[in-house]
Amino acid sequence: MAGAYDDRDGVIWMDGKLVPWRDANVHVLTHALHYASSVFEGERAYHGTIFKSREHSERLRKSAEMIDFEIPYSVDEIEAAKALILKESGLQDAYVRAIAWRGAGEDMGVASARNPVRMAVAAWEWGAYYGDAKFKGAKLDISKWKRPSPETIPSAAKAAGLYMICTMSKHAAEAKGCSDAMMFDYRGYVAEATGANIFFVRDGEVHTPLPDCFLNGITRQTVIEMLKQKGIEVKERHIMPEELEGFEQCWLTGTAAEVTPVGQIGDYSFDVGALTRDIADSYEKMVRA
């Protein structure tokens, strides 16, 4: 599939039925368009099976609850919708996007309790998120925007509004010739990239930021478990910016990113070393098993 995302062949699951791709539209006064009242999941299917599909469906419903609405479909119904759209797409390896939002209704102010909650699922081909960075290591900028305090946002929700500063950060990074940006949190600790969690290696140990103000990614959790099974110590902790100079290797994790080596963050350089390659290879084998 190629071209604009609103002009493609195929179907999208929308509110319980299959809709021609080009007809999967919403009204301009949809609440989510104005107030970001939506949640979503990005998932990958390998050989026709979505990796950790049910965990994604469960998180979608929990994210909705965190931003004060209930998705009118159970986890089982969401699973069935994803399976149907994957079948209808004819794709074996695909990116799957499930999204739920407050639609157009009687309310068009900040409050929207009377508006219907809607949901859609689409699937398409999407290759490596960072292009050839999987081989040579991604180049990251350092964002001027910081992940906010959990006292100001529901940081454990995968909510659309929380990605606004991520979009801004990634645009600024791409303008500098980088693939992405690393963000600090509101306290100045290392947090994450704009759509992926981050890991570092020093003296055989793995260090990763404590997800106390950003999303504890499903891929992040998977990779931590993989590392522990390999007998590698993982330290989840607050990481200061000055520590970047002492780390030897670095990688990103996420459904779209999978496991992507990092070669540079700002002025700091990292080797695409043996452990990074091993984890990337092990993850690839796991999801395709």
Coordinates of C-alpha atoms in Angstrom, one line a residue:
M1 CA 0.0 0.0 0.0
A2 CA 1.2 3.5 -0.9
G3 CA -0.1 7.0 -1.0
A4 CA -2.0 9.1 1.4
Y5 CA -3.6 7.2 4.2
D6 CA -7.1 8.4 3.3
D7 CA -6.9 7.3 -0.3
R8 CA -6.2 3.5 -0.3
D9 CA -7.9 0.3 -1.3
G10 CA -9.2 -2.1 1.3
V11 CA -11.5 -1.9 4.3
I12 CA -11.4 -0.6 7.9
W13 CA -13.4 -2.0 10.8
M14 CA -15.4 0.9 12.2
D15 CA -18.0 0.7 15.0
G16 CA -18.7 -3.0 14.4
K17 CA -18.7 -3.2 10.6
L18 CA -16.3 -3.2 7.7
V19 CA -16.3 0.1 5.8
P20 CA -14.5 0.8 2.5
W21 CA -11.2 2.4 3.3
R22 CA -12.0 5.8 1.7
D23 CA -15.3 6.0 3.5
A24 CA -14.0 5.5 7.0
N25 CA -14.5 9.2 7.9
V26 CA -15.7 11.3 10.9
H27 CA -17.5 14.6 11.1
V28 CA -15.4 17.8 11.5
L29 CA -17.0 18.4 14.9
T30 CA -15.9 15.1 16.3
H31 CA -14.9 15.8 19.9
A32 CA -11.6 14.0 19.7
L33 CA -10.4 16.3 16.8
H34 CA -10.9 19.3 19.0
Y35 CA -9.9 18.0 22.5
A36 CA -7.7 15.0 21.8
S37 CA -10.2 12.7 23.6
S38 CA -8.9 9.5 22.0
V39 CA -6.7 6.5 22.8
F40 CA -4.9 4.1 20.5
E41 CA -2.7 1.0 20.1
G42 CA 0.0 0.3 17.6
E43 CA 0.5 -3.4 17.0
R44 CA 2.5 -5.7 14.7
A45 CA 1.4 -8.9 13.1
Y46 CA 4.0 -11.5 12.1
H47 CA 3.1 -14.4 9.9
G48 CA -0.6 -13.5 10.4
T49 CA -0.5 -13.3 14.2
I50 CA -0.5 -10.1 16.2
F51 CA 2.3 -10.1 18.8
K52 CA 0.9 -9.8 22.3
S53 CA -2.5 -8.9 20.8
R54 CA -4.6 -9.3 24.0
E55 CA -2.2 -7.2 26.1
H56 CA -2.7 -4.4 23.6
S57 CA -6.5 -4.7 23.7
E58 CA -6.5 -4.7 27.5
R59 CA -4.3 -1.6 27.5
L60 CA -6.6 0.2 25.0
R61 CA -9.5 -0.2 27.3
K62 CA -7.5 0.8 30.4
S63 CA -6.2 3.9 28.5
A64 CA -9.8 4.9 27.8
E65 CA -10.8 4.5 31.4
M66 CA -7.8 6.8 32.4
I67 CA -9.1 9.6 30.2
D68 CA -12.7 9.1 31.5
F69 CA -14.6 7.1 28.9
E70 CA -15.5 3.4 28.3
I71 CA -15.0 1.6 25.0
P72 CA -18.3 -0.1 24.1
Y73 CA -16.5 -3.3 23.1
S74 CA -15.0 -6.0 25.4
V75 CA -11.5 -7.2 25.0
D76 CA -12.8 -10.3 23.2
E77 CA -14.8 -8.2 20.8
I78 CA -11.7 -6.0 20.1
E79 CA -9.7 -9.1 19.5
A80 CA -12.3 -10.4 17.0
A81 CA -12.3 -7.0 15.2
K82 CA -8.5 -7.1 14.8
A83 CA -8.5 -10.7 13.6
L84 CA -11.2 -9.8 11.1
I85 CA -9.4 -6.8 9.7
L86 CA -6.2 -8.7 9.5
K87 CA -7.9 -11.5 7.5
E88 CA -9.6 -9.0 5.2
S89 CA -6.4 -7.1 4.6
G90 CA -4.8 -10.3 3.3
L91 CA -1.5 -9.3 5.0
Q92 CA 0.7 -11.6 7.0
D93 CA 3.1 -9.0 8.2
A94 CA 1.2 -5.8 9.1
Y95 CA 1.0 -2.9 11.4
V96 CA -2.4 -2.8 13.1
R97 CA -3.9 0.4 14.5
A98 CA -6.8 0.3 16.9
I99 CA -8.3 3.6 18.0
A100 CA -11.2 4.7 20.2
W101 CA -12.5 8.3 20.5
R102 CA -15.3 10.5 21.6
G103 CA -17.3 11.3 18.5
A104 CA -19.7 14.0 17.4
G105 CA -22.8 14.4 19.6
E106 CA -24.7 16.8 21.7
D107 CA -21.6 18.2 23.4
M108 CA -19.1 20.4 21.7
G109 CA -17.4 22.0 24.7
V110 CA -14.7 20.5 26.9
A111 CA -17.2 18.2 28.5
S112 CA -18.5 15.4 26.2
A113 CA -20.3 12.9 28.4
R114 CA -23.3 12.8 26.0
N115 CA -21.2 12.0 22.9
P116 CA -20.9 8.5 21.6
V117 CA -17.6 6.6 21.9
R118 CA -16.5 5.2 18.6
M119 CA -13.8 2.8 17.6
A120 CA -11.9 1.7 14.5
V121 CA -9.2 -0.9 13.5
A122 CA -7.0 -0.7 10.4
A123 CA -4.1 -2.7 9.1
W124 CA -1.4 -1.8 6.6
E125 CA 2.2 -2.7 5.6
W126 CA 4.8 -0.8 7.5
G127 CA 8.5 -1.6 7.3
A128 CA 11.3 -0.7 9.7
Y129 CA 10.3 2.5 11.6
Y130 CA 13.8 3.9 11.5
G131 CA 14.8 2.7 8.1
D132 CA 18.4 1.4 7.9
A133 CA 19.1 2.4 11.5
K134 CA 18.7 -1.3 12.5
F135 CA 22.1 -1.9 11.0
K136 CA 24.1 1.3 11.7
G137 CA 22.3 2.8 14.6
A138 CA 19.8 5.6 14.8
K139 CA 20.9 9.2 15.3
L140 CA 18.9 11.0 18.0
D141 CA 18.5 14.7 18.8
I142 CA 17.8 15.9 22.3
S143 CA 14.4 17.4 22.6
K144 CA 13.7 20.8 24.2
W145 CA 10.3 19.4 25.4
K146 CA 10.1 17.3 28.6
R147 CA 7.7 14.5 29.6
P148 CA 5.3 16.1 32.0
S149 CA 4.7 15.1 35.6
P150 CA 2.1 12.4 36.2
E151 CA 0.3 15.0 38.4
T152 CA -0.5 16.9 35.1
I153 CA -1.4 14.0 32.7
P154 CA -2.5 10.3 32.9
S155 CA 1.0 9.3 31.9
A156 CA 0.2 5.5 31.9
A157 CA -2.4 6.0 29.1
K158 CA -1.6 5.7 25.5
A159 CA -3.6 8.8 24.7
A160 CA -3.4 10.9 21.6
G161 CA -3.0 14.2 23.3
L162 CA 0.2 13.1 25.1
Y163 CA 1.9 12.8 21.7
M164 CA 1.7 16.4 20.7
I165 CA 5.2 17.3 22.1
C166 CA 6.5 14.0 20.6
T167 CA 5.4 15.2 17.1
M168 CA 7.0 18.6 17.7
S169 CA 10.2 16.9 19.0
K170 CA 10.4 14.5 16.1
H171 CA 9.9 17.3 13.5
A172 CA 12.7 19.3 15.1
A173 CA 15.0 16.2 15.1
E174 CA 14.3 15.4 11.4
A175 CA 15.1 18.9 10.5
K176 CA 18.6 18.3 11.9
G177 CA 19.0 15.1 10.0
C178 CA 18.2 12.8 12.9
S179 CA 15.8 9.9 13.1
D180 CA 14.2 10.8 16.4
A181 CA 14.6 12.7 19.6
M182 CA 15.3 11.6 23.1
M183 CA 13.3 13.4 25.8
F184 CA 14.1 14.2 29.4
D185 CA 11.3 14.2 32.0
Y186 CA 10.0 17.1 34.1
R187 CA 12.8 16.5 36.7
G188 CA 15.6 16.4 34.1
Y189 CA 16.0 12.6 34.1
V190 CA 16.4 10.7 30.8
A191 CA 12.9 9.5 29.8
E192 CA 12.4 8.0 26.4
A193 CA 12.3 8.8 22.6
T194 CA 9.2 10.2 21.0
G195 CA 7.5 6.9 20.4
A196 CA 9.9 4.3 21.9
N197 CA 11.5 3.4 25.3
I198 CA 15.3 3.5 25.7
F199 CA 18.0 1.2 27.1
F200 CA 21.7 1.6 27.8
V201 CA 24.6 -0.8 28.4
R202 CA 27.6 -0.2 30.6
D203 CA 30.1 -2.9 31.8
G204 CA 27.7 -5.7 30.8
E205 CA 24.7 -4.3 32.7
V206 CA 21.6 -2.8 31.2
H207 CA 20.1 0.4 32.5
T208 CA 16.7 1.8 31.5
P209 CA 14.7 4.7 32.8
L210 CA 12.0 4.0 35.4
P211 CA 8.7 4.5 33.7
D212 CA 7.1 6.7 36.4
C213 CA 6.0 9.5 34.1
F214 CA 5.8 7.8 30.7
L215 CA 4.4 4.7 29.1
N216 CA 5.8 1.4 30.2
G217 CA 5.8 -0.1 26.8
I218 CA 4.8 -3.7 26.0
T219 CA 8.0 -4.2 24.0
R220 CA 10.0 -2.7 26.8
Q221 CA 8.5 -5.2 29.2
T222 CA 9.2 -8.0 26.8
V223 CA 12.8 -7.0 26.3
I224 CA 13.4 -6.8 30.0
E225 CA 12.1 -10.3 30.5
M226 CA 14.3 -11.5 27.6
L227 CA 17.4 -9.9 29.2
K228 CA 16.6 -11.5 32.6
Q229 CA 16.2 -14.9 31.0
K230 CA 19.7 -14.4 29.5
G231 CA 21.1 -13.8 33.0
I232 CA 21.7 -10.1 32.3
E233 CA 21.1 -7.6 35.1
V234 CA 18.6 -4.9 34.3
K235 CA 18.5 -1.8 36.4
E236 CA 15.3 0.3 36.1
R237 CA 16.2 3.6 37.6
H238 CA 16.4 7.4 37.2
I239 CA 19.2 8.2 34.8
M240 CA 20.9 11.6 34.8
P241 CA 21.9 13.3 31.5
E242 CA 25.6 13.3 32.4
E243 CA 25.6 9.5 32.6
L244 CA 25.1 9.3 28.8
E245 CA 28.8 9.8 28.3
G246 CA 29.6 6.6 30.2
F247 CA 27.3 4.3 28.4
E248 CA 28.7 2.0 25.7
Q249 CA 25.6 0.8 23.8
C250 CA 22.0 2.0 23.4
W251 CA 18.8 0.8 21.8
L252 CA 15.2 1.7 21.5
T253 CA 12.1 -0.5 21.9
G254 CA 8.6 -0.2 20.7
T255 CA 6.0 -2.0 18.6
A256 CA 6.9 0.1 15.6
A257 CA 10.6 0.5 16.4
E258 CA 10.9 -3.2 17.5
V259 CA 14.5 -3.2 18.8
T260 CA 16.5 -0.5 17.1
P261 CA 20.2 0.3 17.9
V262 CA 21.2 3.9 18.6
G263 CA 24.5 5.2 17.3
Q264 CA 24.3 8.8 18.5
I265 CA 22.3 11.0 20.9
G266 CA 23.3 14.6 20.6
D267 CA 27.1 14.7 21.1
Y268 CA 27.2 11.2 22.6
S269 CA 28.2 8.2 20.5
F270 CA 27.4 4.5 21.1
D271 CA 28.6 1.3 19.6
V272 CA 26.1 -1.1 17.9
G273 CA 27.7 -3.8 20.1
A274 CA 27.2 -7.5 20.6
L275 CA 24.5 -7.3 23.3
T276 CA 22.5 -4.8 21.2
R277 CA 22.6 -7.1 18.2
D278 CA 21.8 -10.2 20.3
I279 CA 18.7 -8.6 21.8
A280 CA 17.6 -7.3 18.4
D281 CA 18.0 -10.8 16.8
S282 CA 16.4 -12.5 19.8
Y283 CA 13.4 -10.3 19.6
E284 CA 13.1 -10.8 15.9
K285 CA 13.1 -14.6 16.4
M286 CA 10.6 -14.4 19.2
V287 CA 8.0 -12.4 17.3
R288 CA 8.3 -14.6 14.3
A289 CA 8.3 -17.9 16.1

